[in-house]
Coordinates of C-alpha atoms in Angstrom, one line a residue:
Chain A
M29 CA 92.1 86.8 107.5
A30 CA 89.1 86.9 109.9
G31 CA 85.9 88.8 110.0
G32 CA 85.9 92.5 109.5
V33 CA 86.7 92.5 105.6
P34 CA 83.0 93.1 103.4
L35 CA 83.1 90.8 100.9
P36 CA 83.9 93.9 98.0
L37 CA 87.2 95.3 99.9
K38 CA 88.3 91.6 99.9
K39 CA 87.7 90.7 96.1
L40 CA 89.5 93.9 95.4
M41 CA 92.7 92.6 97.8
E42 CA 93.0 90.1 95.8
H43 CA 92.9 91.0 92.5
F44 CA 95.6 92.9 93.3
A45 CA 96.8 89.7 95.3
S46 CA 97.0 88.1 91.6
L47 CA 99.1 90.2 89.9
P48 CA 102.6 89.7 89.9
G49 CA 105.0 90.1 92.3
I50 CA 102.4 91.5 95.1
G51 CA 101.8 89.3 98.0
R52 CA 99.1 89.7 100.1
K53 CA 100.2 92.7 102.2
S54 CA 101.0 95.0 99.7
A55 CA 98.0 93.6 97.8
Q56 CA 95.7 94.7 100.8
R57 CA 97.7 98.0 101.5
L58 CA 96.8 98.9 97.9
A59 CA 93.5 97.6 98.2
F60 CA 93.1 100.3 100.9
H61 CA 94.7 103.1 98.9
L62 CA 92.2 102.6 96.3
L63 CA 89.5 103.6 99.5
D64 CA 91.6 106.5 100.7
I65 CA 91.9 108.5 97.5
P66 CA 89.6 110.6 95.8
E67 CA 86.6 108.7 94.3
E68 CA 87.4 110.4 90.6
E69 CA 91.2 109.1 90.8
A70 CA 89.8 105.8 91.7
R71 CA 87.6 105.8 88.4
S72 CA 90.0 107.2 86.2
F73 CA 92.4 104.1 87.6
A74 CA 89.2 101.6 87.1
E75 CA 88.6 103.6 83.3
S76 CA 92.1 103.2 82.5
I77 CA 92.7 100.0 82.4
L78 CA 89.5 99.1 80.4
E79 CA 90.8 102.1 77.9
A80 CA 94.2 100.1 77.6
R81 CA 92.2 97.0 76.9
K82 CA 89.9 98.5 73.8
A83 CA 92.5 100.7 72.3
I84 CA 95.7 98.2 72.9
H85 CA 96.3 95.3 70.2
C86 CA 99.0 94.3 67.7
C87 CA 100.9 96.5 65.5
K88 CA 99.7 94.4 62.1
V89 CA 103.5 95.2 61.2
C90 CA 105.8 93.9 64.0
Q91 CA 103.3 92.7 66.3
N92 CA 104.4 95.8 69.1
F93 CA 101.4 96.5 71.2
T94 CA 99.5 99.9 69.9
D95 CA 97.0 102.1 69.8
R96 CA 97.0 102.6 65.8
E97 CA 96.5 100.1 63.2
V98 CA 100.1 100.1 62.1
C99 CA 102.4 101.6 65.5
E100 CA 104.8 104.7 65.8
I101 CA 108.3 102.9 65.0
C102 CA 106.8 101.5 61.7
G103 CA 105.1 104.6 60.9
S104 CA 108.5 106.2 61.4
D105 CA 110.3 107.6 58.3
Q106 CA 112.9 108.5 61.1
R107 CA 114.1 104.5 61.4
D108 CA 116.2 102.3 59.6
P109 CA 113.9 100.1 57.5
S110 CA 117.3 97.6 56.8
V111 CA 117.1 95.6 60.3
I112 CA 115.1 94.0 62.1
C113 CA 115.6 93.4 65.7
V114 CA 113.5 90.3 67.2
V115 CA 112.0 90.1 70.4
E116 CA 110.4 87.7 72.9
N117 CA 107.8 90.9 73.7
P118 CA 107.1 94.2 74.2
K119 CA 108.8 95.0 77.2
D120 CA 112.3 93.7 75.1
V121 CA 110.9 96.5 73.0
L122 CA 110.6 99.4 75.3
A123 CA 114.6 98.2 76.7
F124 CA 116.0 98.9 73.6
E125 CA 113.9 102.0 72.9
R126 CA 114.8 103.1 76.4
M127 CA 119.0 102.7 75.4
Q128 CA 117.9 105.9 72.0
E129 CA 120.6 104.3 70.2
Y130 CA 118.9 101.3 67.2
Q131 CA 117.4 103.7 64.3
G132 CA 116.0 99.8 63.2
L133 CA 112.8 98.4 63.2
Y134 CA 111.5 95.9 65.7
H135 CA 109.3 92.5 65.3
V136 CA 107.8 90.9 68.6
L137 CA 107.1 87.4 68.4
H138 CA 104.9 87.6 71.4
G139 CA 106.8 84.3 73.4
L140 CA 109.1 81.3 72.6
I141 CA 109.5 77.9 70.8
S142 CA 108.9 75.8 74.2
P143 CA 108.3 72.2 73.4
L144 CA 107.8 71.2 77.5
D145 CA 105.0 74.1 77.7
G146 CA 103.3 73.3 74.0
V147 CA 104.5 76.0 72.4
G148 CA 105.8 75.2 68.7
P149 CA 106.8 77.7 65.7
D150 CA 102.8 78.0 64.7
Q151 CA 102.4 79.4 68.3
I152 CA 104.4 82.4 68.6
R153 CA 104.5 85.3 65.5
I154 CA 107.0 84.0 63.3
K155 CA 105.0 83.9 59.7
E156 CA 104.2 87.3 60.6
L157 CA 108.5 88.3 60.2
L158 CA 108.2 86.1 56.7
T159 CA 105.9 87.8 55.7
R160 CA 107.7 91.6 56.5
L161 CA 110.8 89.8 54.3
Q162 CA 108.4 90.1 50.9
D163 CA 110.1 94.3 52.0
T164 CA 112.9 93.7 50.2
R165 CA 114.3 96.8 51.6
V166 CA 115.3 94.5 54.7
T167 CA 119.1 93.4 54.6
E168 CA 119.9 92.2 58.7
I169 CA 118.1 90.6 61.2
I170 CA 118.9 90.7 65.1
M171 CA 118.0 88.0 67.2
A172 CA 117.3 89.7 70.3
T173 CA 115.6 86.6 72.6
N174 CA 117.2 86.6 76.0
P175 CA 120.2 83.5 76.2
T176 CA 117.8 80.8 77.7
I177 CA 117.4 77.8 76.5
E178 CA 114.4 79.0 74.6
G179 CA 115.6 82.0 73.9
E180 CA 118.7 80.0 72.0
A181 CA 116.3 77.5 70.6
T182 CA 114.0 80.3 68.9
A183 CA 116.7 82.2 67.6
M184 CA 118.3 79.3 65.9
Y185 CA 115.0 77.7 64.7
I186 CA 114.4 81.6 63.4
S187 CA 117.8 82.1 61.9
K188 CA 117.9 78.7 60.1
L189 CA 114.5 79.8 58.5
L190 CA 116.1 83.2 57.2
L191 CA 119.7 82.3 56.3
P192 CA 118.9 80.5 52.9
L193 CA 116.5 83.7 52.0
G194 CA 120.7 85.5 51.8
L195 CA 119.7 87.6 54.6
K196 CA 122.5 88.7 57.5
V197 CA 121.2 87.4 60.5
T198 CA 122.9 88.7 63.8
R199 CA 122.8 87.3 67.4
L200 CA 123.0 90.0 70.1
A201 CA 126.4 89.8 72.3
F202 CA 126.5 87.6 75.3
G203 CA 129.1 88.4 77.8
I204 CA 130.5 90.3 81.3
P205 CA 127.7 93.2 81.8
I206 CA 129.2 96.6 82.1
G207 CA 129.9 97.5 85.6
G208 CA 129.9 94.1 86.8
E209 CA 133.0 92.4 88.2
L210 CA 134.9 89.2 86.9
E211 CA 135.0 88.1 90.1
Y212 CA 131.4 87.5 90.2
A213 CA 130.2 86.2 87.0
D214 CA 128.8 82.8 86.6
S215 CA 130.8 80.3 84.6
V216 CA 128.4 80.4 81.7
T217 CA 128.7 84.1 81.3
L218 CA 132.3 83.8 81.8
G219 CA 132.9 81.1 79.3
K220 CA 130.3 83.4 76.6
A221 CA 132.7 86.3 77.0
L222 CA 136.0 84.2 77.0
E223 CA 134.3 81.6 73.8
N224 CA 133.2 86.0 71.8
R225 CA 136.4 88.1 72.7
V226 CA 137.0 90.6 70.3
D227 CA 140.3 91.3 68.6
M228 CA 141.7 94.6 70.1
G229 CA 144.7 95.3 67.5
Chain B
M1 CA 110.3 106.8 78.2
A2 CA 111.0 107.2 74.4
G3 CA 108.6 106.6 71.4
G4 CA 106.9 102.9 71.3
V5 CA 104.1 103.0 74.5
P6 CA 101.1 104.4 73.4
L7 CA 99.1 106.6 75.2
P8 CA 96.3 104.3 77.0
L9 CA 99.0 102.0 78.2
K10 CA 100.9 105.0 79.4
K11 CA 98.1 106.2 81.4
L12 CA 97.7 102.9 82.8
M13 CA 101.7 102.9 83.8
E14 CA 101.3 106.2 85.6
H15 CA 98.2 105.2 87.3
F16 CA 100.0 102.0 88.1
A17 CA 103.1 104.1 89.5
S18 CA 101.4 106.3 91.5
L19 CA 100.5 104.0 94.1
P20 CA 101.9 103.5 97.1
G21 CA 105.2 101.4 97.0
I22 CA 105.0 100.6 93.1
G23 CA 108.0 101.8 91.2
R24 CA 108.3 102.8 87.4
K25 CA 109.3 99.7 86.9
S26 CA 107.2 97.8 88.5
A27 CA 104.5 99.8 86.9
Q28 CA 105.3 99.2 83.3
R29 CA 105.7 95.2 84.5
L30 CA 101.8 95.6 85.6
A31 CA 100.1 97.5 83.1
F32 CA 101.8 94.5 80.6
H33 CA 100.5 92.0 82.4
L34 CA 97.2 93.6 82.6
L35 CA 97.3 93.5 78.7
D36 CA 98.4 90.1 78.8
I37 CA 95.3 88.7 80.8
P38 CA 92.6 87.0 79.5
E39 CA 89.7 90.0 78.5
E40 CA 87.1 88.7 81.1
E41 CA 90.2 89.1 83.9
A42 CA 91.0 92.5 83.0
R43 CA 87.5 93.7 83.5
S44 CA 86.8 92.5 86.3
F45 CA 89.9 93.9 88.0
A46 CA 88.4 97.0 86.9
E47 CA 85.3 96.4 87.9
S48 CA 86.1 95.2 91.5
I49 CA 87.4 98.9 91.6
L50 CA 84.6 100.6 90.5
E51 CA 82.5 98.3 92.6
A52 CA 84.7 98.7 96.3
R53 CA 84.0 102.5 95.8
K54 CA 80.1 102.1 95.5
A55 CA 79.9 99.6 98.3
I56 CA 82.5 100.4 100.9
H57 CA 81.6 103.4 103.5
C58 CA 81.9 103.4 106.9
C59 CA 79.9 101.8 109.8
K60 CA 77.8 104.2 111.1
V61 CA 78.7 102.7 114.5
C62 CA 82.4 101.7 114.9
Q63 CA 83.5 104.0 111.3
N64 CA 85.3 100.9 110.0
F65 CA 84.9 100.3 106.2
T66 CA 81.3 97.8 105.6
D67 CA 79.0 97.5 102.7
R68 CA 76.3 97.0 105.4
E69 CA 75.3 100.1 107.3
V70 CA 76.1 98.3 110.4
C71 CA 79.3 96.2 110.2
E72 CA 79.5 92.8 110.9
I73 CA 81.5 93.4 114.2
C74 CA 79.0 95.6 115.5
G75 CA 76.5 93.6 114.6
S76 CA 77.6 90.1 116.1
D77 CA 76.4 89.3 119.3
Q78 CA 79.5 87.2 120.0
R79 CA 81.6 90.3 120.3
D80 CA 81.6 92.1 123.8
P81 CA 80.3 95.3 124.0
S82 CA 81.9 96.1 126.9
V83 CA 85.5 96.8 125.6
I84 CA 86.0 99.6 122.7
C85 CA 89.5 99.6 120.7
V86 CA 90.3 102.9 119.6
V87 CA 92.3 102.5 116.7
E88 CA 93.9 105.3 113.9
N89 CA 92.9 103.0 110.6
P90 CA 90.8 100.3 109.3
K91 CA 94.0 98.6 108.2
D92 CA 94.7 97.9 112.5
V93 CA 91.3 96.3 112.9
L94 CA 93.2 93.2 110.4
A95 CA 95.9 93.4 112.6
F96 CA 93.9 92.7 115.4
E97 CA 91.3 90.7 114.0
R98 CA 94.3 88.5 112.8
M99 CA 95.1 87.3 116.1
Q100 CA 91.9 86.1 116.7
E101 CA 92.3 86.9 120.5
Y102 CA 91.0 90.6 121.1
Q103 CA 86.3 90.0 121.4
G104 CA 85.3 93.5 121.9
L105 CA 84.5 96.0 119.6
Y106 CA 86.8 99.0 117.6
H107 CA 86.7 102.5 116.6
V108 CA 88.2 103.6 113.5
L109 CA 89.3 107.2 114.1
H110 CA 90.4 107.7 110.1
G111 CA 93.5 109.9 111.2
L112 CA 95.3 110.8 114.1
I113 CA 95.5 114.6 115.7
S114 CA 98.3 116.6 114.0
P115 CA 98.3 120.1 114.3
L116 CA 101.0 120.6 112.1
D117 CA 99.3 118.9 109.0
G118 CA 96.2 121.1 110.0
V119 CA 94.6 118.0 111.6
G120 CA 92.7 119.1 114.8
P121 CA 89.8 117.1 117.0
D122 CA 87.3 117.6 115.2
Q123 CA 88.8 115.8 111.6
I124 CA 88.9 112.9 112.7
R125 CA 86.2 110.2 114.2
I126 CA 86.2 111.7 118.1
K127 CA 82.5 112.9 118.9
E128 CA 81.3 109.4 116.7
L129 CA 82.9 107.4 119.9
L130 CA 81.7 109.9 122.4
T131 CA 78.6 109.7 121.0
R132 CA 78.5 105.6 121.7
L133 CA 79.9 106.2 124.9
Q134 CA 76.2 106.6 125.7
D135 CA 75.7 102.8 125.6
T136 CA 76.3 102.2 129.2
R137 CA 77.8 98.9 128.6
V138 CA 80.6 100.7 128.1
T139 CA 83.1 99.7 130.5
E140 CA 86.9 100.4 128.9
I141 CA 88.2 102.3 126.1
I142 CA 91.6 100.6 124.9
M143 CA 93.6 103.4 123.1
A144 CA 95.5 101.3 119.9
T145 CA 96.9 104.5 118.1
N146 CA 100.9 103.7 117.3
P147 CA 103.6 105.0 119.4
T148 CA 104.5 108.0 117.5
I149 CA 104.0 111.4 118.6
E150 CA 100.4 111.6 116.8
G151 CA 99.4 109.1 118.0
E152 CA 100.3 109.7 121.4
A153 CA 99.3 113.1 121.9
T154 CA 95.7 111.3 120.3
A155 CA 95.8 108.8 123.0
M156 CA 96.0 111.3 125.4
Y157 CA 93.2 114.3 123.8
I158 CA 91.1 111.3 124.2
S159 CA 91.8 109.9 127.5
K160 CA 91.5 113.4 129.1
L161 CA 87.7 113.5 127.8
L162 CA 87.0 109.7 128.7
L163 CA 88.1 109.6 132.1
P164 CA 85.8 111.8 134.0
L165 CA 83.4 109.5 132.1
G166 CA 84.4 107.3 135.0
L167 CA 85.4 104.6 132.3
K168 CA 88.7 102.9 133.1
V169 CA 90.9 104.0 130.2
T170 CA 94.1 101.3 128.9
R171 CA 97.0 102.0 126.0
L172 CA 98.7 98.6 124.4
A173 CA 101.5 98.0 125.9
F174 CA 105.2 98.7 123.9
G175 CA 108.2 97.4 124.8
I176 CA 110.5 94.6 123.3
P177 CA 108.6 92.5 120.6
I178 CA 108.4 88.9 120.8
G179 CA 111.6 87.5 119.5
G180 CA 113.3 90.9 119.1
E181 CA 116.8 91.3 120.7
L182 CA 117.6 93.2 123.1
E183 CA 121.2 94.2 120.9
Y184 CA 119.5 95.5 118.4
A185 CA 116.7 97.7 120.0
D186 CA 116.3 101.1 119.8
S187 CA 116.4 103.5 123.5
V188 CA 113.3 104.7 123.2
T189 CA 111.8 101.2 123.4
L190 CA 114.2 99.6 125.6
G191 CA 113.2 102.8 127.6
K192 CA 109.6 102.0 127.5
A193 CA 109.9 98.7 128.4
L194 CA 112.0 99.4 131.1
E195 CA 109.3 101.5 132.5
N196 CA 107.1 99.6 132.1
R197 CA 108.2 96.1 133.6
V198 CA 106.3 94.0 134.7
D199 CA 106.3 91.5 138.4
M200 CA 107.4 88.3 137.9
G201 CA 106.7 87.6 141.2

């Protein structure tokens, strides 16, 4: 970009452009927007970033983001402590909670085992999951990592640790999405759907 | 969104969602991103907002955003002081500067006359433009407001003020965009292109 962009504005644009999914043009638009809105709103935005970073950490039980020592879900007596759903990251917890049907607890791994990226079992929160199993109320672990190579490998690795403990370990069903059309399903999804077909009798 | 989102994180999501062009899902993704990146980067982002708000104000000559008293363009001896290009907002200046062909100066109105929105000539930076005309080097004013009703009305209003002063007042050409196809041009654009046809002889 040629002259006419003062440095502090340029810096702000660069910060926006560093965010995922925000291109150069959007970053420019967002930076100008923050100069246009009332001073107080812009300050409040900046402070919400600092405040979130200061207040948010991982729940000491499930490792999900929280501003308490033990998160709202782990601390609730409305949830079923016998089931733990294991997910890759906090966004997955939000997806489950939006559904408003799951009543069990969660465990957030904060990553997946990925030897190519140098991420081994010790770099994700697996030992924190094992610690939780000292709670004898736990009977089922739902492996809800994504159906990717890393997601499958991680689910497999953890299930091999848990099965000898006599726990029920399940995996989320993968198949044709509801509302999807067979015609457009990729072969891998269609294969999964066929393999895991359910008896209608 | 159901439980599981601590308040400081929710606030950060809401701030992102208040930005133009950022929906709920993107806001969520961006908020989680700011919790994932190194503490130092998040802090630097927040500070860039505060710093931009503190350092950036309007150039006392052209009213474009700057961190100096007189902006880089107005202060440059490489620019032609005889031409002033009048635009609606600072983003338009960036568009011109990207072109790297215009060598004159700018004047940023920070809005357009719009009686329906209660914006009259006194609410935009017209008197600041008139003040600049005391500089007798100015010979041409290019009206580069958008080809909208408000943009046209503003260009018309200003040209009526300037023409009696013996200045050359020009308007940006509007027509078929380069690379565009006649087939898809709307009638108003096509009409403009026909009306302003140029002699090829």
